[in-house]
Each structure stands twice: as structure tokens, then as C-alpha cells.
Amino acid sequence: MEELSAFTGRAQDPSSLRSSGFKKTSFFVETIFAAKMAQTNPQPAQPGSWKVTVYDQENFQGKRMEFTTSCPSVTEFKFDNVLSLKVESGAWLGYEHTGYCGQQYILERGEYPRWEAWSGSNAYHVDRLMSFRPINSANHKESKITVFEKENFMGHQWEVQDDYPSLQAMGWGNSEVGAMKVSSGAWVCYQYPGYRGYQYILEADHHGGDYKHWREWGSHAQTPQVQSIRRIQQ
Amino acid sequence: MEELSAFTGRAQDPSSLRSSGFKKTSFFVETIFAAKMAQTNPQPAQPGSWKVTVYDQENFQGKRMEFTTSCPSVTEFKFDNVLSLKVESGAWLGYEHTGYCGQQYILERGEYPRWEAWSGSNAYHVDRLMSFRPINSANHKESKITVFEKENFMGHQWEVQDDYPSLQAMGWGNSEVGAMKVSSGAWVCYQYPGYRGYQYILEADHHGGDYKHWREWGSHAQTPQVQSIRRIQQ
């Protein structure tokens, strides 16, 4: 089990993992105030601030393992698949296949009891999540992306710094985007309005933030259709 | 066909419905600037600013009809179902069943070629959209909702005015919400992080904005689980 330490994944005693429910802390209000302040003045993510717990059965059952850094293949940890997970800190990017390939799934803090909690495309039924990694550049309050009408950063462009459940409602001319350039932060772009359909995670620290053609959005990209876009919450 | 005029739904010549693609307007950049200004200083929605075109086949095929106001049952217009739709203006709320019952689907401006573009719960496979209505109170820039830890507006509370793909990342203590009070605007709350799973549309002008128990979030509500929340874009 050398892989365990190599990827900082470690098996864990169930009793040591506790939910942060109301009854277990008397600092709930203070926590919220702190979070609101942190949101106004975001702190850069610290190394080691990521934690995800994955399970090989739905509803947080079965074998489980905790990760604090990238996992290129859950099979290295004797998992056939991941069927539920809890993100305890940081923003993560899950992939359909090993080696960070296939459909992409944004994973922010919270509980994902079944595959449909993270998968966006029902047409192409996917219940596999075989690799995942932290999204280092996620910065909810200092994010900027420019969307272009045509590939290679041509045609009309629009600098975006906020979440848009409908690009067209904000004046974008059609349901497609030709290219995108991420200046800061990390973004999720979606095929359909309202953050639905295929997901594409675009990051300032990958490809130098340049995604000059829709095929570069991910190995699963099959269409230039993008109708909603939002910042990733760290 | 008296119902047609009663609900302002009208059949339409296909050639009169044009997409607003880049090639069809030379005012694209101006449109975006206007939209950004409109976003900064939002205008109240005007009567008649809603338009949705529904189709009885996927990919905008088959019989179609255009609506500018509520439709309590598509069967009144000889539709068995709605399998694709385009929201051309305004924000709409679609329902699984006739009479505004069952699962709720937020429908903002854009193209929805198949049911999975609007449905959030794959576990409970739903490909029906039998009634829909405008969301009158949607106001993206002046929205406020208070979430409460316990039902009847008890326990810890948090006033929210922005979009949150993960409530827990912002300091909320667990994956559930006991009650919600909408002061202004309209909101979508989701079962899972990242705007996934069951959707609940909560409006300032329904129930006086008070949703004191999770069963009041909708006829489909089966759980107090709420992990992400966002304003609705008009």
C-alpha cells in the first residue's frame, strides 16, 4: 500500500470522521461571520486545505478513503469506482476516467450521496468517477474570464467576473462560445442554462488560462455549446 | 381553440421565429453593453416580457407553440408533453405535472433541447413538463433570502444576497435547512452542491415569501437537504 502515502490518501477510522452539524459546535454563528469576512477578503488557498472522502458504495457506505491531494486512479487504492463522496474542504475536479480524462465534475464542499449529485449529462449516462484532483486556482472573489465569439480568440468578446446562469439573458448573441481565456480564478462552463449539461472546468493555471478552441475544454468536449458560466467556490 | 387566446399561447409560422445569432445582428457588442448596464441598474420586469416556445419533440422538432404567460396544462393545447423548449425572454418555472405540481424546473433564457437540460434529479427519472408559468418576482440584483437552521424560522439564521454553490463552504453548519424567508427576488435552492439535484423555486410574491417548513418548498419536497442556493436571472 505504498500508494497510500504517495498520494496522501489514507484509510481512516470511521469514528474519527464527524459531520460538522449544528449540535456539534457552539460556534455556528461565529463560523458564518468568519466565512462572510473570508468571502469579502478571500485568502489564497493554503497547501493542505483540501480534503475529500470517497466511498465505493452509495450513501457514504462501503470502503472509504480520505484524500488531501490528487488521485490519478482510484484503482490504485483497490476501489472499482467511487459511488459517493464528501468534500470537506477545497474545490475538486472529478473525472469519469483514470488519468484525469473523460467527463469533468466540479466538486465543491458538501455531500454527494449518488453519481447524479455530480454528473451533469443524463443523456450520456455516467456513473464513474475514477480520478480527481484539487483545483488550485479557484478564487471565488477574484475571478475573471473572457469569452470569445470565435475560436482563436476572434470575434466579439466579453469579460466576465460574475456568475451567469444564462449568458443569453445577459446579451450574449447565441448558445455557443468559440474560445475562452481565464485571467484569474477557475470557472465552470455548462452546456445548458442554469448550470446543467456537460461541465467544462477552465483554470488560470492550466494552458496558461488559454482555451482557444472548444476541443481544448476537455477530452469529453463534443460541442461549442455553452449557455451558463460561474466561478468556482473554494 | 379558445384556450389559445385565453392563455396567450399561439401557434406560429416557423419562418417567423429566428435565433438571435451573431450573423443576424450587427448590434452584438452594443447589446452586451446594454445588458451589462441593465444588470447594474436592473429594470423591473415589464408585463409581456416573457416568451417561451415549447415543442412536443426533442431538439426543437415537432409541433410547437409560443407562450407569453402561464400554461396550467399543455394538454389543453393538444400537447402530450414538452420534450424541448427555448426561453426567449424572462424567467419561467416549469412543473412535472399539470396544475403546477410535482418537480420544479427553473427555466432561464436559452435553449433546452432535451429533458435533462432542465431536470435535476436523475434518480427519479422525469421527462415530463406539463405546466409552466413566469416567475414575476425574479430580480437578479436585488434579491434577499434568509435561511434558518430549524423549521418555523427558528435556530441560527443567515441572510443571503448572493449565489452560493456550496452553503457549507461559506460556513453553514450542515447539509440541511429548516426554513426560508424570501424578502425580495426569487431563488432556486438545490439538494446538492453546485446547483444539482431537486430544485425548489422560492419567491417573494408567493406565501408572502415565507416557507416555514421544507414541505412548503414544493409538492415534490421529500427532504430538508439544501446545499446550494442562487438568485434567479430575469
mmCIF file of N, CA and C in Angstrom, chain B residues 157-224:
data_model
loop_
_atom_site.group_PDB
_atom_site.id
_atom_site.type_symbol
_atom_site.label_atom_id
_atom_site.label_comp_id
_atom_site.label_asym_id
_atom_site.label_seq_id
_atom_site.Cartn_x
_atom_site.Cartn_y
_atom_site.Cartn_z
ATOM 1 N N GLN B 157 -29.636 31.688 11.877
ATOM 2 C CA GLN B 157 -30.126 32.181 10.592
ATOM 3 C C GLN B 157 -29.017 32.905 9.853
ATOM 4 N N TRP B 158 -29.219 33.058 8.543
ATOM 5 C CA TRP B 158 -28.201 33.660 7.696
ATOM 6 C C TRP B 158 -28.902 34.394 6.551
ATOM 7 N N GLU B 159 -28.601 35.666 6.433
ATOM 8 C CA GLU B 159 -29.183 36.457 5.349
ATOM 9 C C GLU B 159 -28.288 36.351 4.124
ATOM 10 N N VAL B 160 -28.853 35.926 3.020
ATOM 11 C CA VAL B 160 -28.085 35.638 1.806
ATOM 12 C C VAL B 160 -28.514 36.599 0.701
ATOM 13 N N GLN B 161 -27.529 37.187 0.009
ATOM 14 C CA GLN B 161 -27.853 38.102 -1.090
ATOM 15 C C GLN B 161 -27.072 37.782 -2.351
ATOM 16 N N ASP B 162 -26.376 36.645 -2.350
ATOM 17 C CA ASP B 162 -25.513 36.297 -3.479
ATOM 18 C C ASP B 162 -25.732 34.816 -3.813
ATOM 19 N N ASP B 163 -25.078 34.351 -4.862
ATOM 20 C CA ASP B 163 -25.172 32.941 -5.223
ATOM 21 C C ASP B 163 -24.157 32.133 -4.429
ATOM 22 N N TYR B 164 -24.566 30.959 -3.951
ATOM 23 C CA TYR B 164 -23.659 30.098 -3.201
ATOM 24 C C TYR B 164 -23.712 28.653 -3.701
ATOM 25 N N PRO B 165 -22.733 28.254 -4.508
ATOM 26 C CA PRO B 165 -22.711 26.862 -4.983
ATOM 27 C C PRO B 165 -22.480 25.862 -3.855
ATOM 28 N N SER B 166 -21.940 26.337 -2.742
ATOM 29 C CA SER B 166 -21.832 25.455 -1.569
ATOM 30 C C SER B 166 -22.104 26.266 -0.312
ATOM 31 N N LEU B 167 -23.249 26.030 0.316
ATOM 32 C CA LEU B 167 -23.547 26.725 1.573
ATOM 33 C C LEU B 167 -22.533 26.350 2.640
ATOM 34 N N GLN B 168 -22.135 25.092 2.660
ATOM 35 C CA GLN B 168 -21.196 24.654 3.691
ATOM 36 C C GLN B 168 -19.828 25.322 3.538
ATOM 37 N N ALA B 169 -19.423 25.571 2.305
ATOM 38 C CA ALA B 169 -18.134 26.244 2.106
ATOM 39 C C ALA B 169 -18.160 27.644 2.679
ATOM 40 N N MET B 170 -19.369 28.227 2.770
ATOM 41 C CA MET B 170 -19.486 29.577 3.314
ATOM 42 C C MET B 170 -19.772 29.563 4.806
ATOM 43 N N GLY B 171 -19.790 28.392 5.436
ATOM 44 C CA GLY B 171 -19.900 28.324 6.875
ATOM 45 C C GLY B 171 -21.200 27.761 7.419
ATOM 46 N N TRP B 172 -22.142 27.424 6.525
ATOM 47 C CA TRP B 172 -23.385 26.826 7.019
ATOM 48 C C TRP B 172 -23.060 25.475 7.638
ATOM 49 N N GLY B 173 -23.732 25.173 8.767
ATOM 50 C CA GLY B 173 -23.269 24.082 9.612
ATOM 51 C C GLY B 173 -23.511 22.675 9.132
ATOM 52 N N ASN B 174 -24.522 22.458 8.267
ATOM 53 C CA ASN B 174 -24.725 21.077 7.799
ATOM 54 C C ASN B 174 -25.385 21.095 6.426
ATOM 55 N N SER B 175 -25.890 19.960 6.010
ATOM 56 C CA SER B 175 -26.418 19.870 4.645
ATOM 57 C C SER B 175 -27.914 20.155 4.573
ATOM 58 N N GLU B 176 -28.502 20.596 5.671
ATOM 59 C CA GLU B 176 -29.951 20.816 5.687
ATOM 60 C C GLU B 176 -30.307 22.255 6.058
ATOM 61 N N VAL B 177 -31.543 22.628 5.694
ATOM 62 C CA VAL B 177 -32.081 23.941 6.034
ATOM 63 C C VAL B 177 -33.491 23.719 6.573
ATOM 64 N N GLY B 178 -33.837 24.404 7.668
ATOM 65 C CA GLY B 178 -35.129 24.162 8.293
ATOM 66 C C GLY B 178 -36.266 24.989 7.726
ATOM 67 N N ALA B 179 -35.972 26.245 7.377
ATOM 68 C CA ALA B 179 -36.994 27.146 6.856
ATOM 69 C C ALA B 179 -36.309 28.264 6.083
ATOM 70 N N MET B 180 -37.076 28.960 5.236
ATOM 71 C CA MET B 180 -36.525 30.069 4.460
ATOM 72 C C MET B 180 -37.551 31.172 4.328
ATOM 73 N N LYS B 181 -37.049 32.415 4.303
ATOM 74 C CA LYS B 181 -37.906 33.583 4.161
ATOM 75 C C LYS B 181 -37.322 34.443 3.042
ATOM 76 N N VAL B 182 -38.110 34.657 1.981
ATOM 77 C CA VAL B 182 -37.642 35.452 0.848
ATOM 78 C C VAL B 182 -38.105 36.890 1.030
ATOM 79 N N SER B 183 -37.163 37.812 1.195
ATOM 80 C CA SER B 183 -37.516 39.225 1.346
ATOM 81 C C SER B 183 -37.704 39.898 -0.005
ATOM 82 N N SER B 184 -36.885 39.516 -0.973
ATOM 83 C CA SER B 184 -37.031 40.098 -2.310
ATOM 84 C C SER B 184 -36.436 39.168 -3.344
ATOM 85 N N GLY B 185 -36.953 39.298 -4.565
ATOM 86 C CA GLY B 185 -36.461 38.468 -5.656
ATOM 87 C C GLY B 185 -37.019 37.059 -5.623
ATOM 88 N N ALA B 186 -36.392 36.195 -6.392
ATOM 89 C CA ALA B 186 -36.772 34.786 -6.443
ATOM 90 C C ALA B 186 -35.493 33.959 -6.438
ATOM 91 N N TRP B 187 -35.549 32.800 -5.829
ATOM 92 C CA TRP B 187 -34.362 31.981 -5.579
ATOM 93 C C TRP B 187 -34.594 30.539 -6.012
ATOM 94 N N VAL B 188 -33.517 29.874 -6.371
ATOM 95 C CA VAL B 188 -33.544 28.424 -6.540
ATOM 96 C C VAL B 188 -32.659 27.816 -5.477
ATOM 97 N N CYS B 189 -33.191 26.863 -4.757
ATOM 98 C CA CYS B 189 -32.409 26.094 -3.793
ATOM 99 C C CYS B 189 -32.273 24.681 -4.340
ATOM 100 N N TYR B 190 -31.104 24.095 -4.123
ATOM 101 C CA TYR B 190 -30.825 22.773 -4.676
ATOM 102 C C TYR B 190 -30.402 21.800 -3.580
ATOM 103 N N GLN B 191 -30.745 20.564 -3.793
ATOM 104 C CA GLN B 191 -30.426 19.489 -2.851
ATOM 105 C C GLN B 191 -28.912 19.291 -2.682
ATOM 106 N N TYR B 192 -28.187 19.339 -3.774
ATOM 107 C CA TYR B 192 -26.751 19.052 -3.744
ATOM 108 C C TYR B 192 -25.930 20.316 -3.992
ATOM 109 N N PRO B 193 -24.622 20.264 -3.693
ATOM 110 C CA PRO B 193 -23.768 21.406 -4.040
ATOM 111 C C PRO B 193 -23.709 21.586 -5.560
ATOM 112 N N GLY B 194 -23.291 22.775 -5.969
ATOM 113 C CA GLY B 194 -23.087 23.020 -7.401
ATOM 114 C C GLY B 194 -24.366 23.058 -8.200
ATOM 115 N N TYR B 195 -25.502 23.372 -7.523
ATOM 116 C CA TYR B 195 -26.779 23.537 -8.221
ATOM 117 C C TYR B 195 -27.254 22.254 -8.898
ATOM 118 N N ARG B 196 -27.251 21.160 -8.136
ATOM 119 C CA ARG B 196 -27.685 19.873 -8.670
ATOM 120 C C ARG B 196 -28.787 19.279 -7.780
ATOM 121 N N GLY B 197 -29.439 18.244 -8.303
ATOM 122 C CA GLY B 197 -30.467 17.543 -7.539
ATOM 123 C C GLY B 197 -31.807 18.267 -7.573
ATOM 124 N N TYR B 198 -32.686 17.923 -6.644
ATOM 125 C CA TYR B 198 -34.003 18.560 -6.603
ATOM 126 C C TYR B 198 -33.873 20.072 -6.533
ATOM 127 N N GLN B 199 -34.774 20.749 -7.246
ATOM 128 C CA GLN B 199 -34.801 22.212 -7.277
ATOM 129 C C GLN B 199 -36.061 22.694 -6.552
ATOM 130 N N TYR B 200 -35.906 23.769 -5.798
ATOM 131 C CA TYR B 200 -37.053 24.414 -5.146
ATOM 132 C C TYR B 200 -37.000 25.893 -5.485
ATOM 133 N N ILE B 201 -38.040 26.378 -6.161
ATOM 134 C CA ILE B 201 -38.092 27.795 -6.508
ATOM 135 C C ILE B 201 -38.918 28.516 -5.437
ATOM 136 N N LEU B 202 -38.282 29.479 -4.774
ATOM 137 C CA LEU B 202 -38.925 30.230 -3.694
ATOM 138 C C LEU B 202 -39.018 31.699 -4.101
ATOM 139 N N GLU B 203 -40.197 32.282 -3.960
ATOM 140 C CA GLU B 203 -40.461 33.618 -4.498
ATOM 141 C C GLU B 203 -40.986 34.564 -3.433
ATOM 142 N N ALA B 204 -40.592 35.835 -3.560
ATOM 143 C CA ALA B 204 -41.054 36.841 -2.598
ATOM 144 C C ALA B 204 -42.562 37.028 -2.670
ATOM 145 N N ASP B 205 -43.149 36.814 -3.856
ATOM 146 C CA ASP B 205 -44.582 37.077 -4.009
ATOM 147 C C ASP B 205 -45.445 35.815 -3.918
ATOM 148 N N HIS B 206 -44.892 34.749 -3.369
ATOM 149 C CA HIS B 206 -45.697 33.560 -3.067
ATOM 150 C C HIS B 206 -45.595 33.277 -1.573
ATOM 151 N N HIS B 207 -46.680 32.901 -0.949
ATOM 152 C CA HIS B 207 -46.692 32.634 0.503
ATOM 153 C C HIS B 207 -46.170 33.834 1.287
ATOM 154 N N GLY B 208 -46.241 35.034 0.739
ATOM 155 C CA GLY B 208 -45.621 36.188 1.394
ATOM 156 C C GLY B 208 -44.130 36.025 1.572
ATOM 157 N N GLY B 209 -43.544 35.137 0.784
ATOM 158 C CA GLY B 209 -42.105 34.897 0.897
ATOM 159 C C GLY B 209 -41.733 33.952 2.029
ATOM 160 N N ASP B 210 -42.743 33.478 2.781
ATOM 161 C CA ASP B 210 -42.466 32.624 3.947
ATOM 162 C C ASP B 210 -42.565 31.137 3.590
ATOM 163 N N TYR B 211 -41.526 30.425 3.866
ATOM 164 C CA TYR B 211 -41.521 28.970 3.667
ATOM 165 C C TYR B 211 -41.045 28.370 4.985
ATOM 166 N N LYS B 212 -41.989 28.155 5.885
ATOM 167 C CA LYS B 212 -41.602 27.861 7.272
ATOM 168 C C LYS B 212 -41.237 26.400 7.510
ATOM 169 N N HIS B 213 -41.516 25.541 6.535
ATOM 170 C CA HIS B 213 -41.173 24.120 6.667
ATOM 171 C C HIS B 213 -40.784 23.612 5.281
ATOM 172 N N TRP B 214 -39.860 22.632 5.242
ATOM 173 C CA TRP B 214 -39.400 22.186 3.933
ATOM 174 C C TRP B 214 -40.521 21.603 3.086
ATOM 175 N N ARG B 215 -41.605 21.145 3.707
ATOM 176 C CA ARG B 215 -42.702 20.607 2.888
ATOM 177 C C ARG B 215 -43.386 21.699 2.065
ATOM 178 N N GLU B 216 -43.187 22.960 2.454
ATOM 179 C CA GLU B 216 -43.797 24.068 1.710
ATOM 180 C C GLU B 216 -42.951 24.505 0.519
ATOM 181 N N TRP B 217 -41.770 23.906 0.353
ATOM 182 C CA TRP B 217 -40.914 24.308 -0.765
ATOM 183 C C TRP B 217 -41.487 23.840 -2.106
ATOM 184 N N GLY B 218 -42.354 22.814 -2.051
ATOM 185 C CA GLY B 218 -42.950 22.316 -3.273
ATOM 186 C C GLY B 218 -43.617 20.983 -3.006
ATOM 187 N N SER B 219 -44.524 20.599 -3.908
ATOM 188 C CA SER B 219 -45.255 19.348 -3.691
ATOM 189 C C SER B 219 -44.334 18.136 -3.844
ATOM 190 N N HIS B 220 -43.155 18.350 -4.404
ATOM 191 C CA HIS B 220 -42.211 17.244 -4.607
ATOM 192 C C HIS B 220 -41.184 17.149 -3.483
ATOM 193 N N ALA B 221 -41.225 18.068 -2.517
ATOM 194 C CA ALA B 221 -40.185 18.108 -1.491
ATOM 195 C C ALA B 221 -40.254 16.873 -0.599
ATOM 196 N N GLN B 222 -39.125 16.196 -0.471
ATOM 197 C CA GLN B 222 -39.083 14.967 0.327
ATOM 198 C C GLN B 222 -38.000 15.007 1.380
ATOM 199 N N THR B 223 -37.239 16.082 1.426
ATOM 200 C CA THR B 223 -36.088 16.141 2.309
ATOM 201 C C THR B 223 -35.742 17.602 2.601
ATOM 202 N N PRO B 224 -35.212 17.895 3.812
ATOM 203 C CA PRO B 224 -34.759 19.261 4.105
ATOM 204 C C PRO B 224 -33.373 19.552 3.560
#
